[in-house]
PDB file of C-alpha atoms in Angstrom:
ATOM      1  CA  MET A  13       7.605  14.946  13.180  1.00 87.00           C
ATOM      2  CA  PRO A  14       4.259  14.738  11.433  1.00 93.00           C
ATOM      3  CA  GLN A  15       2.316  11.476  11.342  1.00 95.00           C
ATOM      4  CA  VAL A  16       0.914   9.993   8.151  1.00 97.00           C
ATOM      5  CA  SER A  17      -1.797   7.340   7.967  1.00 97.00           C
ATOM      6  CA  MET A  18      -2.996   5.491   4.905  1.00 98.00           C
ATOM      7  CA  THR A  19      -4.220   2.120   3.775  1.00 98.00           C
ATOM      8  CA  VAL A  20      -1.514   0.263   1.885  1.00 98.00           C
ATOM      9  CA  ASN A  21      -2.438  -2.963   0.120  1.00 97.00           C
ATOM     10  CA  GLY A  22      -5.560  -3.199   2.259  1.00 96.00           C
ATOM     11  CA  ARG A  23      -3.746  -2.674   5.570  1.00 97.00           C
ATOM     12  CA  LYS A  24      -3.974   0.493   7.698  1.00 98.00           C
ATOM     13  CA  VAL A  25      -0.509   1.925   8.371  1.00 98.00           C
ATOM     14  CA  THR A  26       0.758   4.928  10.291  1.00 96.00           C
ATOM     15  CA  GLY A  27       4.230   6.376  10.531  1.00 95.00           C
ATOM     16  CA  GLU A  28       6.251   9.451  11.327  1.00 95.00           C
ATOM     17  CA  VAL A  29       7.706  11.231   8.314  1.00 96.00           C
ATOM     18  CA  GLU A  30       9.582  14.397   7.614  1.00 95.00           C
ATOM     19  CA  GLY A  31       7.661  16.857   5.474  1.00 94.00           C
ATOM     20  CA  ARG A  32      10.016  16.165   2.570  1.00 96.00           C
ATOM     21  CA  THR A  33       9.639  12.358   2.689  1.00 96.00           C
ATOM     22  CA  LEU A  34       8.486  11.067  -0.665  1.00 97.00           C
ATOM     23  CA  LEU A  35       5.786   8.408  -0.845  1.00 97.00           C
ATOM     24  CA  VAL A  36       8.243   5.991  -2.462  1.00 97.00           C
ATOM     25  CA  GLU A  37      10.619   6.455   0.499  1.00 97.00           C
ATOM     26  CA  PHE A  38       7.823   5.854   2.993  1.00 98.00           C
ATOM     27  CA  LEU A  39       6.805   2.676   1.181  1.00 98.00           C
ATOM     28  CA  ARG A  40      10.322   1.310   0.746  1.00 97.00           C
ATOM     29  CA  GLU A  41      12.043   2.456   3.921  1.00 96.00           C
ATOM     30  CA  GLY A  42       9.169   2.920   6.337  1.00 96.00           C
ATOM     31  CA  LEU A  43       7.062  -0.081   5.349  1.00 97.00           C
ATOM     32  CA  ARG A  44       9.768  -2.261   3.742  1.00 97.00           C
ATOM     33  CA  LEU A  45       7.686  -2.672   0.566  1.00 97.00           C
ATOM     34  CA  THR A  46      10.684  -2.736  -1.727  1.00 96.00           C
ATOM     35  CA  GLY A  47       8.867  -3.882  -4.866  1.00 95.00           C
ATOM     36  CA  THR A  48       8.302  -0.244  -5.773  1.00 95.00           C
ATOM     37  CA  HIS A  49      11.602   0.844  -7.301  1.00 94.00           C
ATOM     38  CA  VAL A  50      13.391   4.188  -7.356  1.00 93.00           C
ATOM     39  CA  GLY A  51      14.921   4.817 -10.741  1.00 87.00           C
ATOM     40  CA  CYS A  52      15.328   8.490 -11.451  1.00 85.00           C
ATOM     41  CA  ASP A  53      13.774  10.540  -8.609  1.00 78.00           C
ATOM     42  CA  THR A  54      12.429  12.915 -11.263  1.00 84.00           C
ATOM     43  CA  ALA A  55       9.206  11.134 -12.372  1.00 85.00           C
ATOM     44  CA  GLN A  56      10.739  10.287 -15.743  1.00 87.00           C
ATOM     45  CA  CYS A  57      11.239   6.498 -15.624  1.00 92.00           C
ATOM     46  CA  GLY A  58       8.056   5.074 -14.078  1.00 92.00           C
ATOM     47  CA  ALA A  59       9.794   2.445 -11.929  1.00 93.00           C
ATOM     48  CA  CYS A  60       7.988   3.839  -8.869  1.00 96.00           C
ATOM     49  CA  VAL A  61       4.392   3.656 -10.161  1.00 97.00           C
ATOM     50  CA  VAL A  62       1.773   2.779  -7.547  1.00 98.00           C
ATOM     51  CA  HIS A  63      -1.984   3.276  -7.421  1.00 98.00           C
ATOM     52  CA  LEU A  64      -3.244   6.098  -5.212  1.00 98.00           C
ATOM     53  CA  ASN A  65      -7.005   6.005  -4.672  1.00 97.00           C
ATOM     54  CA  GLY A  66      -7.234   3.882  -7.816  1.00 95.00           C
ATOM     55  CA  ASN A  67      -5.138   6.200  -9.994  1.00 95.00           C
ATOM     56  CA  SER A  68      -1.714   5.349 -11.366  1.00 95.00           C
ATOM     57  CA  ILE A  69       0.909   7.790 -10.020  1.00 96.00           C
ATOM     58  CA  LYS A  70       4.666   8.068  -9.763  1.00 97.00           C
ATOM     59  CA  SER A  71       5.418   7.779  -6.063  1.00 97.00           C
ATOM     60  CA  CYS A  72       8.720   9.663  -6.362  1.00 95.00           C
ATOM     61  CA  ASN A  73       6.710  12.733  -7.315  1.00 94.00           C
ATOM     62  CA  ILE A  74       4.443  12.994  -4.277  1.00 96.00           C
ATOM     63  CA  PHE A  75       5.143  13.560  -0.615  1.00 97.00           C
ATOM     64  CA  ALA A  76       3.996  10.878   1.815  1.00 98.00           C
ATOM     65  CA  LEU A  77       1.956  13.514   3.662  1.00 97.00           C
ATOM     66  CA  GLU A  78      -0.012  14.167   0.471  1.00 97.00           C
ATOM     67  CA  ALA A  79      -1.167  10.543   0.618  1.00 98.00           C
ATOM     68  CA  ASP A  80      -2.469  10.912   4.179  1.00 98.00           C
ATOM     69  CA  GLY A  81      -5.805   9.104   4.407  1.00 98.00           C
ATOM     70  CA  ALA A  82      -5.401   7.606   0.936  1.00 98.00           C
ATOM     71  CA  GLU A  83      -5.679   4.078  -0.394  1.00 98.00           C
ATOM     72  CA  VAL A  84      -2.332   2.951  -1.869  1.00 98.00           C
ATOM     73  CA  THR A  85      -1.699  -0.219  -3.827  1.00 98.00           C
ATOM     74  CA  THR A  86       1.837  -1.336  -4.593  1.00 98.00           C
ATOM     75  CA  ILE A  87       3.118  -4.194  -6.734  1.00 97.00           C
ATOM     76  CA  GLU A  88       2.963  -6.400  -3.622  1.00 96.00           C
ATOM     77  CA  GLY A  89      -0.740  -5.635  -3.297  1.00 96.00           C
ATOM     78  CA  ILE A  90      -1.917  -6.811  -6.698  1.00 96.00           C
ATOM     79  CA  ALA A  91      -1.040 -10.457  -6.186  1.00 92.00           C
ATOM     80  CA  GLY A  92      -3.679 -12.719  -4.674  1.00 90.00           C
ATOM     81  CA  LYS A  93      -3.933 -13.198  -0.909  1.00 87.00           C
ATOM     82  CA  ASP A  94      -2.471 -16.670  -1.456  1.00 92.00           C
ATOM     83  CA  GLY A  95       0.504 -15.182  -3.313  1.00 89.00           C
ATOM     84  CA  ALA A  96      -0.809 -16.136  -6.752  1.00 94.00           C
ATOM     85  CA  LEU A  97       0.276 -13.693  -9.425  1.00 96.00           C
ATOM     86  CA  SER A  98      -2.309 -11.294 -10.833  1.00 96.00           C
ATOM     87  CA  VAL A  99      -3.313 -11.816 -14.464  1.00 96.00           C
ATOM     88  CA  VAL A 100      -1.011  -8.983 -15.534  1.00 96.00           C
ATOM     89  CA  GLN A 101       1.935 -10.278 -13.480  1.00 97.00           C
ATOM     90  CA  ALA A 102       1.461 -13.781 -14.879  1.00 96.00           C
ATOM     91  CA  ALA A 103       1.292 -12.435 -18.432  1.00 97.00           C
ATOM     92  CA  PHE A 104       4.581 -10.576 -17.962  1.00 95.00           C
ATOM     93  CA  GLN A 105       6.146 -13.820 -16.754  1.00 95.00           C
ATOM     94  CA  THR A 106       4.644 -16.003 -19.502  1.00 96.00           C
ATOM     95  CA  HIS A 107       5.413 -13.605 -22.350  1.00 95.00           C
ATOM     96  CA  HIS A 108       8.875 -12.600 -21.120  1.00 92.00           C
ATOM     97  CA  GLY A 109       7.860  -8.978 -20.559  1.00 91.00           C
ATOM     98  CA  LEU A 110      10.960  -8.404 -18.455  1.00 89.00           C
ATOM     99  CA  GLN A 111      14.677  -8.896 -18.533  1.00 87.00           C
ATOM    100  CA  CYS A 112      16.550  -7.189 -15.721  1.00 89.00           C
ATOM    101  CA  GLY A 113      13.258  -6.603 -13.881  1.00 88.00           C
ATOM    102  CA  PHE A 114      14.009  -3.106 -12.660  1.00 90.00           C
ATOM    103  CA  CYS A 115      11.171  -1.439 -14.562  1.00 92.00           C
ATOM    104  CA  THR A 116       8.782  -4.384 -14.156  1.00 94.00           C
ATOM    105  CA  PRO A 117       6.867  -3.252 -11.041  1.00 95.00           C
ATOM    106  CA  GLY A 118       6.108   0.127 -12.597  1.00 95.00           C
ATOM    107  CA  MET A 119       5.234  -1.460 -15.936  1.00 96.00           C
ATOM    108  CA  VAL A 120       2.883  -3.971 -14.275  1.00 97.00           C
ATOM    109  CA  MET A 121       1.192  -1.263 -12.206  1.00 97.00           C
ATOM    110  CA  THR A 122       0.795   0.949 -15.284  1.00 97.00           C
ATOM    111  CA  ALA A 123      -0.534  -1.959 -17.350  1.00 97.00           C
ATOM    112  CA  THR A 124      -3.005  -2.840 -14.592  1.00 97.00           C
ATOM    113  CA  ALA A 125      -4.303   0.735 -14.605  1.00 97.00           C
ATOM    114  CA  LEU A 126      -4.545   0.740 -18.401  1.00 97.00           C
ATOM    115  CA  LEU A 127      -6.599  -2.459 -18.457  1.00 97.00           C
ATOM    116  CA  LYS A 128      -8.982  -1.023 -15.868  1.00 95.00           C
ATOM    117  CA  GLU A 129      -9.540   2.010 -18.111  1.00 95.00           C
ATOM    118  CA  ASN A 130      -9.463   0.219 -21.451  1.00 96.00           C
ATOM    119  CA  ALA A 131     -10.249  -3.496 -21.446  1.00 95.00           C
ATOM    120  CA  ASN A 132      -9.216  -3.981 -25.075  1.00 95.00           C
ATOM    121  CA  PRO A 133      -6.413  -1.566 -25.967  1.00 97.00           C
ATOM    122  CA  THR A 134      -4.761  -1.563 -29.367  1.00 97.00           C
ATOM    123  CA  GLU A 135      -0.999  -1.911 -29.639  1.00 96.00           C
ATOM    124  CA  ALA A 136      -0.749   1.838 -30.284  1.00 97.00           C
ATOM    125  CA  GLU A 137      -2.844   2.611 -27.187  1.00 97.00           C
ATOM    126  CA  ILE A 138      -0.649   0.340 -25.053  1.00 97.00           C
ATOM    127  CA  ARG A 139       2.525   1.970 -26.311  1.00 96.00           C
ATOM    128  CA  GLU A 140       1.086   5.437 -25.718  1.00 96.00           C
ATOM    129  CA  TYR A 141      -0.031   4.548 -22.174  1.00 95.00           C
ATOM    130  CA  LEU A 142       3.458   3.212 -21.380  1.00 95.00           C
ATOM    131  CA  GLU A 143       5.057   6.462 -22.532  1.00 93.00           C
ATOM    132  CA  GLY A 144       5.988   7.451 -18.961  1.00 90.00           C
ATOM    133  CA  ASN A 145       7.730   4.133 -18.254  1.00 92.00           C
ATOM    134  CA  ILE A 146      11.267   3.449 -19.426  1.00 91.00           C
ATOM    135  CA  CYS A 147      12.671  -0.015 -20.076  1.00 91.00           C
ATOM    136  CA  ARG A 148      16.277  -0.192 -21.142  1.00 87.00           C
ATOM    137  CA  CYS A 149      16.283  -3.938 -21.907  1.00 86.00           C
ATOM    138  CA  THR A 150      13.325  -5.295 -23.830  1.00 76.00           C
ATOM    139  CA  GLY A 151      12.513  -2.822 -26.563  1.00 74.00           C
ATOM    140  CA  TYR A 152       8.916  -3.042 -25.276  1.00 90.00           C
ATOM    141  CA  HIS A 153       7.919  -5.787 -27.744  1.00 92.00           C
ATOM    142  CA  ASN A 154       7.325  -8.479 -25.114  1.00 94.00           C
ATOM    143  CA  ILE A 155       5.866  -5.968 -22.652  1.00 96.00           C
ATOM    144  CA  VAL A 156       3.225  -5.044 -25.216  1.00 96.00           C
ATOM    145  CA  LYS A 157       2.600  -8.760 -25.964  1.00 96.00           C
ATOM    146  CA  ALA A 158       2.169  -9.422 -22.236  1.00 96.00           C
ATOM    147  CA  ILE A 159      -0.368  -6.621 -21.863  1.00 97.00           C
ATOM    148  CA  GLN A 160      -2.288  -7.822 -24.912  1.00 97.00           C
ATOM    149  CA  ALA A 161      -2.365 -11.359 -23.475  1.00 96.00           C
ATOM    150  CA  ALA A 162      -3.525 -10.049 -20.085  1.00 97.00           C
ATOM    151  CA  ALA A 163      -6.339  -8.151 -21.817  1.00 97.00           C
ATOM    152  CA  VAL A 164      -7.498 -11.352 -23.532  1.00 95.00           C
ATOM    153  CA  GLU A 165      -7.285 -13.325 -20.267  1.00 93.00           C
ATOM    154  CA  LEU A 166      -9.211 -10.680 -18.332  1.00 92.00           C
ATOM    155  CA  ALA A 167     -11.866 -10.539 -21.068  1.00 90.00           C
ATOM    156  CA  SER A 168     -12.342 -14.313 -20.953  1.00 84.00           C
ATOM    157  CA  THR A 169     -12.584 -14.161 -17.147  1.00 77.00           C
ATOM    158  CA  ARG A 170     -15.306 -11.493 -17.424  1.00 70.00           C
ATOM    159  CA  VAL A 171     -17.228 -13.549 -19.982  1.00 64.00           C
ATOM    160  CA  ALA A 172     -16.971 -16.686 -17.820  1.00 66.00           C
ATOM    161  CA  ALA A 173     -18.247 -14.735 -14.796  1.00 65.00           C
ATOM    162  CA  GLU A 174     -21.315 -13.572 -16.714  1.00 62.00           C
TER     163      GLU A 174
END
């Protein structure tokens, strides 16, 4: 079987995979990083979003071998080294941006990517960016509020750092 090597959440990993092994399967089954969820297996729901070389992707839509040599960040990798929640994770918790929690990892990863690209998105821009993520519980209202709050928090952190 072919070998795949990548850096996942800052740690070098290597494993044997079949050619048809999806990245989400490698992460969940091979590395036991079960925060990345499998919802639809057709890249429709967004529950499996991770960052690949800094870009937000659906990990059910890419083979693990395609990520060979890449830098992958999962939901487990955006928290602090001490386990403290990231600003986006904390905002989802504070503003009740989740109910059942199934879509939450993908939503948080997508929101994190959005706020890297656009530090001050409008409500319409947030809703458009979330278009590839499905939540069946919240109606998106609190998810959008959480992302807006995270944007404000990140902006104040940037200002304080300057």
